XYZ file of C-alpha atoms in Angstrom:
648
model
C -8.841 55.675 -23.286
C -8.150 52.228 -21.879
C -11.551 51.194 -22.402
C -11.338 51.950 -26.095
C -8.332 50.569 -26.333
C -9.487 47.140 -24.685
C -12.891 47.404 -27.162
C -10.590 47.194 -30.130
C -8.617 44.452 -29.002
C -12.101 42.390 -28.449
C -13.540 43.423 -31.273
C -10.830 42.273 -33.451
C -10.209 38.874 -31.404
C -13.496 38.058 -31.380
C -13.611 37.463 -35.442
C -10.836 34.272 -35.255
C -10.686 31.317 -32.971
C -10.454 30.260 -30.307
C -11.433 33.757 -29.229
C -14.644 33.600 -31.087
C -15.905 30.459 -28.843
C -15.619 33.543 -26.118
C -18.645 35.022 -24.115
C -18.502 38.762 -24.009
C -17.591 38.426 -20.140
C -14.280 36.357 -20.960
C -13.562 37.948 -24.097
C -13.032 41.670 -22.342
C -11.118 39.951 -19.466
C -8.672 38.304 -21.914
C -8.764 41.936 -23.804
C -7.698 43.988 -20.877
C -5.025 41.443 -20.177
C -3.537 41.558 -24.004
C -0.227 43.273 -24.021
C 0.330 45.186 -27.716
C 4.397 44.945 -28.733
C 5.624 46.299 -32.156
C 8.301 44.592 -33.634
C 10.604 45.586 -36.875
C 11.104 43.425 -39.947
C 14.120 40.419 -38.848
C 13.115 41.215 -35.190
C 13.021 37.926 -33.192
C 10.242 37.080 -30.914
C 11.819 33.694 -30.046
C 14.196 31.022 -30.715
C 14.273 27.529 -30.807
C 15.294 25.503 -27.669
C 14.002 29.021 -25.769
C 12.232 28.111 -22.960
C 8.634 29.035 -23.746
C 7.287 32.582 -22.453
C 4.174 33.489 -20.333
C 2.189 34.453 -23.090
C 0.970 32.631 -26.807
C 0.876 35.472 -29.924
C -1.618 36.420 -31.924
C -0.974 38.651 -35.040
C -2.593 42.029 -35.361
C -1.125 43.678 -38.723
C 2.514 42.315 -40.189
C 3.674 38.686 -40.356
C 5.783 36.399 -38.516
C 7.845 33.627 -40.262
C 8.340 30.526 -37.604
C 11.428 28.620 -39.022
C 13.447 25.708 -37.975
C 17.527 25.286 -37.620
C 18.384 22.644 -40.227
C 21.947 21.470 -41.315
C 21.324 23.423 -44.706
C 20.457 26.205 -42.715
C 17.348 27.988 -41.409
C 14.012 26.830 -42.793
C 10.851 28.810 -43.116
C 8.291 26.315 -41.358
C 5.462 27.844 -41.613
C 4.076 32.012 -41.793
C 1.585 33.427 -39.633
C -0.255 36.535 -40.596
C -3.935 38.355 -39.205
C -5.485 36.604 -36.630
C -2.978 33.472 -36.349
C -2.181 32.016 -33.460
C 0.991 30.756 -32.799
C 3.253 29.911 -29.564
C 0.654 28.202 -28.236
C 3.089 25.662 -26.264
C 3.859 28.291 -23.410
C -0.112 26.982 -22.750
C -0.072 23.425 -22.417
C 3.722 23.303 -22.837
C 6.413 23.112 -19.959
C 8.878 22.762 -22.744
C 11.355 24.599 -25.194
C 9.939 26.259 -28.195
C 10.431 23.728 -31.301
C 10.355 26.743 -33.915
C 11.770 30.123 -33.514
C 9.904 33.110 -34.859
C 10.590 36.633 -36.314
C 8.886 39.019 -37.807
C 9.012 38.957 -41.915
C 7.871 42.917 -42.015
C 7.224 44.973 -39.897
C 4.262 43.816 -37.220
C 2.355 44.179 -34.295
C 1.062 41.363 -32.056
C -1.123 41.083 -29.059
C 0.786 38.947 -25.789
C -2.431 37.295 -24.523
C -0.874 35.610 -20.864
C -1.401 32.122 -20.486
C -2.673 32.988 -16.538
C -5.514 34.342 -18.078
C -6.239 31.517 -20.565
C -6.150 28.828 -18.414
C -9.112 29.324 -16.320
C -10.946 29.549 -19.523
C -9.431 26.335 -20.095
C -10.583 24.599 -17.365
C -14.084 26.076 -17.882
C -14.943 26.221 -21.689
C -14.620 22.670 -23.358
C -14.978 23.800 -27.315
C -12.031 26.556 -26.467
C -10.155 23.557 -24.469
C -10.964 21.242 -27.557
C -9.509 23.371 -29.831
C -6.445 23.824 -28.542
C -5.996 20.049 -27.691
C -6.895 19.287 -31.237
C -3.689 21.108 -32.249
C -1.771 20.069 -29.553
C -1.939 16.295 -29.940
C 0.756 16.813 -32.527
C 2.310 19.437 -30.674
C 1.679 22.274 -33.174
C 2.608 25.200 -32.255
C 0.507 27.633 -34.619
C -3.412 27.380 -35.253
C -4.248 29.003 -38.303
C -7.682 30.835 -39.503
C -6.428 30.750 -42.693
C -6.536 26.990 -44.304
C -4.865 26.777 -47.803
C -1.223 26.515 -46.495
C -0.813 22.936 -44.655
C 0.856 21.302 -47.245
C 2.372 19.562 -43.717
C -0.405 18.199 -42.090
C -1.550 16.694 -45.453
C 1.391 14.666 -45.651
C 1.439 13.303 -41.891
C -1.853 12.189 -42.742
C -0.800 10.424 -46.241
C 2.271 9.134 -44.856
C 0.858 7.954 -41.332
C -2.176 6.359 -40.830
C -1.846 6.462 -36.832
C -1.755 10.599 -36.775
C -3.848 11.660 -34.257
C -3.096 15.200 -34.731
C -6.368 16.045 -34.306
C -8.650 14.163 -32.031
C -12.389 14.431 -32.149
C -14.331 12.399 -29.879
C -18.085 11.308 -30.793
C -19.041 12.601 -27.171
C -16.596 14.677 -25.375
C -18.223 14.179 -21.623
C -18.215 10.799 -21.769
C -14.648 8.579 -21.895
C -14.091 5.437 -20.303
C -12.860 5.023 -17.050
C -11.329 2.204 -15.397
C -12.864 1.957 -11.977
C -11.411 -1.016 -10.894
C -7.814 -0.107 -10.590
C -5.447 -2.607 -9.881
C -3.458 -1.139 -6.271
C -0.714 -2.682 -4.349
C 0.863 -1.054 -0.910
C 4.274 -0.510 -0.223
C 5.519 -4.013 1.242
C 5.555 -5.109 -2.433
C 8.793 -5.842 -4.506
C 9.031 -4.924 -8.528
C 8.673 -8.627 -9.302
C 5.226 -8.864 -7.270
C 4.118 -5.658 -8.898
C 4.582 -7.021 -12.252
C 3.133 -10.157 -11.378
C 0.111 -8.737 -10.575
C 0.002 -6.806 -13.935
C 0.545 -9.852 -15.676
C -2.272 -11.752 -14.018
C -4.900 -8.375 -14.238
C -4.049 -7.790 -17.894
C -3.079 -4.197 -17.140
C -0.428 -1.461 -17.999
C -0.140 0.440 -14.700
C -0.309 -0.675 -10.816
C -1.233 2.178 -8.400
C 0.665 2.157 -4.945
C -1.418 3.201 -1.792
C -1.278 3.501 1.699
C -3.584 1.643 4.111
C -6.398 4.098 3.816
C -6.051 3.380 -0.135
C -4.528 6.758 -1.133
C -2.163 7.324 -3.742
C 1.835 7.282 -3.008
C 2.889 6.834 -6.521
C 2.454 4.634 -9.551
C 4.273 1.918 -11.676
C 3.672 1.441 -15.386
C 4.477 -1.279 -17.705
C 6.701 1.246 -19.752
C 8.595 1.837 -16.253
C 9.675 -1.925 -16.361
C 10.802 -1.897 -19.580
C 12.736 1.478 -19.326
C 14.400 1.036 -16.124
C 13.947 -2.632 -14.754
C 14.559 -4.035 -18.248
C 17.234 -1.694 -20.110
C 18.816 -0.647 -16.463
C 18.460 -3.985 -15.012
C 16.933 -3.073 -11.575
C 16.372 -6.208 -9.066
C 13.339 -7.405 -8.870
C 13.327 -7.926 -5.231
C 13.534 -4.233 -5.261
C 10.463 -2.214 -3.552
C 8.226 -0.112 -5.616
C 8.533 2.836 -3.651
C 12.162 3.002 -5.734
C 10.770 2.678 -8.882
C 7.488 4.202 -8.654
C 6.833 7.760 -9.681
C 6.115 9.735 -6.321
C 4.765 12.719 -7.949
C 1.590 11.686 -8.799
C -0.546 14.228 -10.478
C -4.503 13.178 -9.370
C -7.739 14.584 -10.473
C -11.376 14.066 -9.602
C -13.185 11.420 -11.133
C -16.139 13.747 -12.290
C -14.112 16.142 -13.901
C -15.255 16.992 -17.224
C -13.376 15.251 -19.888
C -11.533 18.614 -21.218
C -10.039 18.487 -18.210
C -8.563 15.006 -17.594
C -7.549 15.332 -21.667
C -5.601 18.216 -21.087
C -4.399 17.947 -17.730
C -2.959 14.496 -19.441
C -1.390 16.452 -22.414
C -0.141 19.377 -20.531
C 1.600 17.032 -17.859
C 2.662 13.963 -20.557
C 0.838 11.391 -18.469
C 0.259 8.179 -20.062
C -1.916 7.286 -17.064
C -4.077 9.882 -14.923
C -5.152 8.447 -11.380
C -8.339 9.600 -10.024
C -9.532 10.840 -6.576
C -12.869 11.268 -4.765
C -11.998 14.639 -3.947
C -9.000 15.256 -6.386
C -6.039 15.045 -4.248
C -3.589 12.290 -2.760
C -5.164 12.748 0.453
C -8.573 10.992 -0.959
C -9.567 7.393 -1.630
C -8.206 6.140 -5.454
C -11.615 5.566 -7.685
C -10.477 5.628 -10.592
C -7.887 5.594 -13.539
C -7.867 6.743 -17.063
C -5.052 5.886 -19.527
C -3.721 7.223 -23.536
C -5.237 3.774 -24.498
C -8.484 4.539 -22.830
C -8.407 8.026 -24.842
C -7.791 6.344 -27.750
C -11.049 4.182 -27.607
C -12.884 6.887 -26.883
C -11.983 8.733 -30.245
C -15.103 7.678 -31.900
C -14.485 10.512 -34.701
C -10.914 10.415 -35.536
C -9.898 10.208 -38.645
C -7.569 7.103 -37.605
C -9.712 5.080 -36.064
C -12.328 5.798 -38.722
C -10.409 4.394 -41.107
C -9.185 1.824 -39.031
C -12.838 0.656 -38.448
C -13.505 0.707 -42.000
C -10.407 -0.970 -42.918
C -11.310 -4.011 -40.685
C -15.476 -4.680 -41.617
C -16.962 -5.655 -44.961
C -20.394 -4.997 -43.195
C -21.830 -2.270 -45.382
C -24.550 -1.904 -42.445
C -21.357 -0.560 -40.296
C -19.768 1.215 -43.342
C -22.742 3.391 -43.694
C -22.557 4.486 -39.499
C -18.696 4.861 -40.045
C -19.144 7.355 -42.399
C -22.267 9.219 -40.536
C -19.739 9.568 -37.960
C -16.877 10.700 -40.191
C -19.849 14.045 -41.282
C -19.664 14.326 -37.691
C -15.940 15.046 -37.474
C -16.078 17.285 -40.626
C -18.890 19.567 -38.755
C -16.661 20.044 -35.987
C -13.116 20.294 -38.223
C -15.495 23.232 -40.733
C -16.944 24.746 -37.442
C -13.037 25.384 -35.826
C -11.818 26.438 -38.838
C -9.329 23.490 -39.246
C -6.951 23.697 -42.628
C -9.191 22.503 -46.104
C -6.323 20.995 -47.129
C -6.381 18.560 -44.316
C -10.403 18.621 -43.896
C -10.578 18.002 -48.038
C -7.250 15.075 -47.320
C -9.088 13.191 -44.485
C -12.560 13.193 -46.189
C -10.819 11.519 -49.445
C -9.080 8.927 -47.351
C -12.058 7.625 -45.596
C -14.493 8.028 -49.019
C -11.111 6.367 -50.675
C -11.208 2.942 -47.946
C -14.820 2.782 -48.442
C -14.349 2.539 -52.452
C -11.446 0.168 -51.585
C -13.526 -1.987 -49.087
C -16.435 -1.989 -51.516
C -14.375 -3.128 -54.362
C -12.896 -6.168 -52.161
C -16.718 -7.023 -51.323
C -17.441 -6.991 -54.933
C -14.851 -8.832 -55.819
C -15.205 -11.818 -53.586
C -18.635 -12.223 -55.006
C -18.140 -12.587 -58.450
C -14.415 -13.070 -59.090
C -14.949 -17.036 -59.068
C -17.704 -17.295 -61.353
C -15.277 -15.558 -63.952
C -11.848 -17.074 -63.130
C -10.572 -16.553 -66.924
C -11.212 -13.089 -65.738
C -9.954 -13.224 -62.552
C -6.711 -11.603 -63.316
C -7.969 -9.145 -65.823
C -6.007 -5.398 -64.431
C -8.775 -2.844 -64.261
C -9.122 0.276 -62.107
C -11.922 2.097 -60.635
C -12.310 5.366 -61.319
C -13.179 8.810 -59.245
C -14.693 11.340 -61.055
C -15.686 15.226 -60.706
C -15.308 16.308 -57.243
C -14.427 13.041 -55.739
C -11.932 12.681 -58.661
C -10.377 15.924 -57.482
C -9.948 15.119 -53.599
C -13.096 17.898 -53.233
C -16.419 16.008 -52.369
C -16.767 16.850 -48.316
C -19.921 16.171 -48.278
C -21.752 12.968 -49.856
C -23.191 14.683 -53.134
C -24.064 12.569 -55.815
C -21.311 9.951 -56.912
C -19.412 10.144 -60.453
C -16.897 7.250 -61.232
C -16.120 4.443 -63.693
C -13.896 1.483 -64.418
C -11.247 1.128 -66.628
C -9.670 -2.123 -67.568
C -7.481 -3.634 -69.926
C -7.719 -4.971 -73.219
C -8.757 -8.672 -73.677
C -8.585 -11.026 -76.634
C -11.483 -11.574 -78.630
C -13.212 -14.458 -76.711
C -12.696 -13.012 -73.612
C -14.328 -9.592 -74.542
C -18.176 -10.661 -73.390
C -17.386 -11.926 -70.146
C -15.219 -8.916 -69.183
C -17.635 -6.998 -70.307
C -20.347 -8.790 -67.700
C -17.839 -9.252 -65.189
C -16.448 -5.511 -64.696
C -19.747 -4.017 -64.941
C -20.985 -6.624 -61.954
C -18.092 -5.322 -60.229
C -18.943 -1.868 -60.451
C -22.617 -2.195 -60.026
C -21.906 -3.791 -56.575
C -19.418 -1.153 -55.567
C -21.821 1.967 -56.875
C -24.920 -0.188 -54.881
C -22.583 -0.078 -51.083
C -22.131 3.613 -51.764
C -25.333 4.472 -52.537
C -26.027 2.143 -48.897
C -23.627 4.275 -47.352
C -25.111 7.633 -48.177
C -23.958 8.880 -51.703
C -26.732 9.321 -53.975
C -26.358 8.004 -57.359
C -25.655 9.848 -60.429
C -29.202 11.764 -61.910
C -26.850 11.612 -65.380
C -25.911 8.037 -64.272
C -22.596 8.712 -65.242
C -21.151 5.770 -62.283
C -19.979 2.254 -62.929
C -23.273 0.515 -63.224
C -23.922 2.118 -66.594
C -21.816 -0.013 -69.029
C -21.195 2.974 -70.968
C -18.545 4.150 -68.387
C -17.661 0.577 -68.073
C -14.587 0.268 -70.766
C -11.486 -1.090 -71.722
C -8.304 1.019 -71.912
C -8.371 1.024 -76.096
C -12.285 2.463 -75.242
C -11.226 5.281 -72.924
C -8.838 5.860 -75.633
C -11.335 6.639 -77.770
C -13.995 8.590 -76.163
C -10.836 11.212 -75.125
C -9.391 11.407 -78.325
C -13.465 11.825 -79.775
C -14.229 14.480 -77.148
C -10.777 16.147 -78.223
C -11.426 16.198 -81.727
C -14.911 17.056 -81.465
C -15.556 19.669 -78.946
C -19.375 19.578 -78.964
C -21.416 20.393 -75.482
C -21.701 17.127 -74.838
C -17.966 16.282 -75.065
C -17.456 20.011 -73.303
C -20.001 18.681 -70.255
C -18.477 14.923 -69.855
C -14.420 16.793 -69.949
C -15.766 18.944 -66.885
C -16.187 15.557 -65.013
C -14.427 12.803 -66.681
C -10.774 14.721 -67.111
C -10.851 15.210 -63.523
C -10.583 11.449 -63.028
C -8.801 9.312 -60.080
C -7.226 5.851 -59.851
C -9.144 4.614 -56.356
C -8.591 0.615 -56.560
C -6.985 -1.672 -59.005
C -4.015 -0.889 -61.278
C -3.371 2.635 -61.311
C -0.584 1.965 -64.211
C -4.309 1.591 -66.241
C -4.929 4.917 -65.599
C -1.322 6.364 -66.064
C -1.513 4.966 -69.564
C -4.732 6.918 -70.374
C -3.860 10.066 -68.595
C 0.094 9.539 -71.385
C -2.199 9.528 -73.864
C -4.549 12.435 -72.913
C -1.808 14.460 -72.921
C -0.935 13.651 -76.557
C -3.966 13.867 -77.926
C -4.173 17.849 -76.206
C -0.582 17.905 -77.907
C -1.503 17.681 -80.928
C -4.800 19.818 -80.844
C -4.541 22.663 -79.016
C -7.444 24.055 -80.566
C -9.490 22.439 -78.008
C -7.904 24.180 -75.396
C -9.409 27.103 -76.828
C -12.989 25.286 -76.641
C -12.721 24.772 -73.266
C -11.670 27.995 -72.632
C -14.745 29.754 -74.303
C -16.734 27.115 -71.856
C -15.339 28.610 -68.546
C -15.275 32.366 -69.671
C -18.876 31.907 -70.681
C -20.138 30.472 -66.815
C -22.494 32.461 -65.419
C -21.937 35.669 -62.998
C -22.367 35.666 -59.428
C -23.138 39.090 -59.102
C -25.429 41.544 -60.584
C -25.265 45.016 -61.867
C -25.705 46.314 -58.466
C -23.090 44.453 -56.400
C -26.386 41.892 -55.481
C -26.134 38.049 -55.691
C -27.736 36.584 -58.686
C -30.266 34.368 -57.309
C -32.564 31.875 -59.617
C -35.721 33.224 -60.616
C -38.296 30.536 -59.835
C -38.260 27.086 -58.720
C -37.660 25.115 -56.151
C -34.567 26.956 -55.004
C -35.781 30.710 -56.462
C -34.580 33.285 -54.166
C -31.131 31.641 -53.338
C -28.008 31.351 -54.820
C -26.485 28.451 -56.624
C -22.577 28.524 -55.228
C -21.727 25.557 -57.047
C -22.735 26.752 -60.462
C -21.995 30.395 -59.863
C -18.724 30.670 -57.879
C -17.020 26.835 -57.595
C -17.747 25.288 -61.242
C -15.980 29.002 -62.707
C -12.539 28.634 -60.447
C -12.791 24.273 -60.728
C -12.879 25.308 -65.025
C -10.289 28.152 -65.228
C -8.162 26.027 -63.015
C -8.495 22.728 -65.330
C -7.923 24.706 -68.331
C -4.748 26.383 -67.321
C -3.084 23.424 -65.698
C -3.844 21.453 -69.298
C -2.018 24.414 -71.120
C 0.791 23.646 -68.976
C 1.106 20.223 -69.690
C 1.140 19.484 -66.233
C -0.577 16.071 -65.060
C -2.177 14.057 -62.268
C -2.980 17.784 -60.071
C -6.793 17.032 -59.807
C -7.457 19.237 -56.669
C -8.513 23.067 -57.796
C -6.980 24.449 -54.822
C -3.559 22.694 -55.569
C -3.623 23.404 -59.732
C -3.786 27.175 -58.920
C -0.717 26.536 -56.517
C 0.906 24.712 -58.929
C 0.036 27.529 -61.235
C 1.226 29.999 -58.832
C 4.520 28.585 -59.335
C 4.675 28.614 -62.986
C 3.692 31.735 -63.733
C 5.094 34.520 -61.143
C 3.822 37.188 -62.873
C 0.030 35.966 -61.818
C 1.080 34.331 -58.415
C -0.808 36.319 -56.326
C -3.945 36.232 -58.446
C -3.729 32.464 -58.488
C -2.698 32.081 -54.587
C -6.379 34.235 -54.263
C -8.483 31.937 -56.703
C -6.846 28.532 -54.418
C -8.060 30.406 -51.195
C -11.506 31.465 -52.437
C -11.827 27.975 -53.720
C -10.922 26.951 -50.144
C -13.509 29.170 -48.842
C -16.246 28.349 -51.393
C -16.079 24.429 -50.242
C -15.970 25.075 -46.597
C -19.154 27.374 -47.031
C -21.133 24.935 -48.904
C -20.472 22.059 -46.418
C -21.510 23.763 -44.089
C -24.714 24.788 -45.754
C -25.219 21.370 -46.265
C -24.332 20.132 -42.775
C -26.840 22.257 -41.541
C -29.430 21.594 -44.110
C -29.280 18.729 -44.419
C -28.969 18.355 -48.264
C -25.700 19.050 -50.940
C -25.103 22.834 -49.729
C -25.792 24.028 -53.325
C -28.299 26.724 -52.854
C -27.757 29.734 -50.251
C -30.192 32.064 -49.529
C -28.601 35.320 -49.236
C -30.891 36.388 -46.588
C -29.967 34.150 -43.984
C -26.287 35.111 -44.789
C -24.945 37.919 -41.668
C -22.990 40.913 -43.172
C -19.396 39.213 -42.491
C -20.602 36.098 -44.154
C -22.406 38.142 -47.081
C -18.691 39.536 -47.874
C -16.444 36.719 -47.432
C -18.661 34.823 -50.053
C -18.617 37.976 -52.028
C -14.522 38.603 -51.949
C -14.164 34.909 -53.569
C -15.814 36.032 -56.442
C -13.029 38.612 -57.041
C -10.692 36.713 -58.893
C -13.148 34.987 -61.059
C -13.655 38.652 -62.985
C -9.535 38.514 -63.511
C -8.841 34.771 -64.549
C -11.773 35.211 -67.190
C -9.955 38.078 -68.236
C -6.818 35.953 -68.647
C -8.043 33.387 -70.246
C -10.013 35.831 -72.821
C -6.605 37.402 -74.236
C -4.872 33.881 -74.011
C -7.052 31.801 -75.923
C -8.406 34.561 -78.105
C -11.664 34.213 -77.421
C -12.954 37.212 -78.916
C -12.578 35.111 -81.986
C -14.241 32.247 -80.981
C -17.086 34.529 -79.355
C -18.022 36.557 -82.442
């Protein structure tokens, strides 16, 4: 009986990380070691300030609601349900819980002991990786599930210098200071610090005549207690020094320095020969030394980017950044964040490439210098969504110029937005096959322009102006004046105001997309071709959510929610009586992208076509349970925009 018991628990671990970067060896071991605990609705597991248990959670059937003391009361932080993972700081921790948790219904959870983890740990970098990933921003629940992290969205819009999750370019390699700077015991604080000073360094290591370790001095020691507490300096280092030194090997894989550092809050991790204090120091490896090393995070992508003009460098910036999404799609890191992070760093490149083109024209037209304009996202960049680098879709808008003036703005803007559409193309993102970018001077316009071809489109509802509102309403202020753009999106909305009948154009457009599956359950796959046999997600399952979502959001006046996944939120929220339906359609939206990137990834090409073949029977599902809402919201929208009408 134990053994079946044991089986289930693997067999239902094994589909969610970081159990599912598990061999079948470990995965049994940390099976037979799972303790199962039932807990009623309201029941507390633990509460904040609690020192943290033996054991991090994982949830088996129920949910648990982690929630934070606040002066207006208690706050529901965050809710984990199948397969999360969540008081994970009882792992690397040492230190309180930050959140407490109970159980929102009734639930059972598996107590996996930390004992057990940690020599996993210590021998499996991508499970080790994981974890740290979450833990640089001390996190303290790892979700499978990625359309709620509203939270990490906004660290990263709000703070350019989050690290929360830190993805090196080559995880065995990380530099290492080999010539550390050492001092014995006969030394004062002054001399210490003088010989910082002179080496340039943040940390002096004190050692005994053989040149082992007795404890070591940092530069945030002097400021903390020589500084603030005003210590003498002709004090010896053996009273300020910390004596506790925590030492590894130098050859120690870099998982294990990284986490060893985490778990223990060193800013500074002194190496060994043989890994203890009774061994030669060879070594020493600091935050700032981590820091370099993050080759892939999404801060010191960005940072790179935001300090060359080199398009050359540009382009291997973002080759690195597909890097970091493989990795953040592969470990099942939120889509809200993955979809965030990918727009910031396509967002500085747009910015950077709009600074280059403007230094090389803006002073042979300094009469239109000063001219606002803005430069335009559109389709899936326009709505936060373009992971990988499809084809690019974007514009300028700028303002209205006096008579004279209209010729050279004309030349000027559409020099400008050649140059920027020419460094992305450098960089990676094909151009347009419609040629619907900012080198055609069609999509090159002035505000009372933009004006026009919305209000025409509007009026006119004809396949063409049906096509172009499928990629231009779902446009983006990325540089310039975004006031431009406010001014167009004012009057968008008063043009759909006053003619609602388009509405029900566009909703005869999205009911009529085609299926994605047949009369017998079976994808519909194209019929010849270059892609025959495999089928198109993009058309079949992402353009009929991105549509319904658009068309809804515009019947609810709502503006300037682009992303699909946040408009059926957003419509979650307006109308309760469909909030579950639309909290579905955001998640299998969610789903839909993170499948096709990875299609691409490993491709090679846009992720469009699947074949179903190559698709394993829990992947074959998953894609087919995201089509299950489309069926309902075309429903919907059939009654609501009486379309039966319009269809006959």
């Amino acid at each position: 009986m134990a053994n079946v018991i044991v089986n289930r628990v693997a067999e239902f671990l094994k589909n969610f990380p970081p159990f599912s970067f598990l061999d079948k060896e470990d995965l049994e071991m940390v099976a037979s070691a799972v303790e199962i605990k039932y807990f009623d609705k309201d029941e507390s597991l633990f509460l904040q300030g609690q020192v943290a248990q033996p054991h991090f959670f994982v949830v088996k059937e129920g949910a648990i609601a982690l929630t934070e003391k606040k002066d207006s009361g208690e706050e529901i932080i965050e809710y984990c349900d199948q397969g999360d993972v969540f008081g994970v700081l009882a792992l690397l921790g040492k230190r309180p819980y930050v959140l407490s948790a109970h159980a929102a219904e009734d639930s059972l959870l598996y107590f996996v002991p930390v004992s057990v983890f940690e020599s996993i740990l210590n021998q499996n970098s991508r499970v080790a990786l994981y974890f740290a990933a979450g833990f640089a921003s001390g996190q303290v629940v790892v979700r499978k599930d990625l359309s709620e992290s509203q939270r990490a969205r906004k660290i990263f819009r709000n703070d350019s210098s989050d690290h929360s999750l830190l993805i090196f370019s080559d995880p065995s390699v990380v530099k290492i200071s080999e010539n550390v700077l050492t001092g014995n015991e006969s030394l004062n604080i002054q001399d210490a610090a003088k010989k910082m000073a002179f080496e340039e360094v943040s940390s002096i290591v004190i050692v005994n005549a053989k040149n082992h370790p007795l404890g070591i001095i940092t530069d945030k020691d002097l400021r903390k207690r020589v500084v603030a507490e005003g210590i003498p300096l002709t004090t010896p280092v053996s009273k300020l020094m910390s004596a506790d030194l925590i030492v590894k090997k130098s050859d120690s894989s870099f998982s294990d320095l990284y986490l060893c550092m985490i778990k223990n809050r060193l800013h500074h991790l002194v190496l060994t020969k043989d890994g203890t204090i009774h061994s030669p120091v060879n070594g020493i490896i600091s935050d700032h030394d981590i820091l370099l090393s993050m080759g892939n995070s999404p801060a010191v992508l960005i940072h790179a980017l935001l300090n060359t003009l080199d398009i050359n460098e540009m382009k291997m910036i973002r080759d690195r950044a597909e890097q970091m999404l493989r990795y953040y799609l592969e470990n099942e890191v939120s889509m809200d964040f993955v979809a965030s992070v990918m727009t910031e760093i396509n967002d500085v490149i747009l910015s950077q490439a709009n600074i280059i083109a403007f230094k090389k024209y803006a002073a042979d037209y300094p009469e239109i210098e000063k001219v606002n304009y803005c430069f335009l996202s559109l389709g899936s960049e326009g709505r936060e969504e373009q992971l990988l680098r499809t084809d690019q879709d974007n514009a300028i808008l700028y303002e209205d110029v006096p008579e004279h003036l209209k010729g050279k703005a004309s030349e000027y803007f559409l020099k400008i937005g050649s140059q920027i559409v020419e460094v992305l193309i450098h960089c990676g993102v094909s151009s347009c096959p419609g040629d619907i970018m900012a080198s055609n001077p069609k999509w090159v316009k002035p505000l009372s322009k933009w004006k026009e071809y919305f209000s025409d489109w509007i009026l006119k509802p004809t396949e063409e102006a049906l096509l172009n509102s499928s990629i231009f309403f779902d446009y983006r202020p990325v540089a310039g004046s975004k006031t431009l753009a406010d001014k167009l999106t004012e009057h968008i909305y008063e043009e759909l105001g006053r003619k609602h009948f388009f509405l029900n154009f566009l909703a005869k457009n999205a009911y009529m997309n085609p299926t994605p599956l047949g009369f017998f359950k079976g994808f519909v796959v194209e019929k010849s071709g270059e892609h025959k046999d495999e089928f198109d997600i993009k058309a079949r399952a992402m353009i009929p959510l991105t549509d319904i979502a658009r068309l809804l959001i515009f019947s609810h006046g709502v503006v300037k929610i682009n992303n699909t996944f946040k408009r059926f939120e957003k419509l979650a929220d307006l109308e309760p009586v469909n909030h579950d339906l639309f909290i579905q359609a955001g998640k299998a939206y969610e789903i839909l992208m993170r499948m096709r990137a990875l299609e691409g990834l490993q491709n090679g090409n846009n992720g469009r076509y699947i074949n179903p073949e190559k698709l394993g029977k829990l992947q074959k599902q998953l894609l087919k349970n995201t089509f299950a809402p489309i069926s309902e919201l075309q429903e919907i929208i059939r009654v609501r925009f009486q379309l039966d009408y319009f269809l006959k």
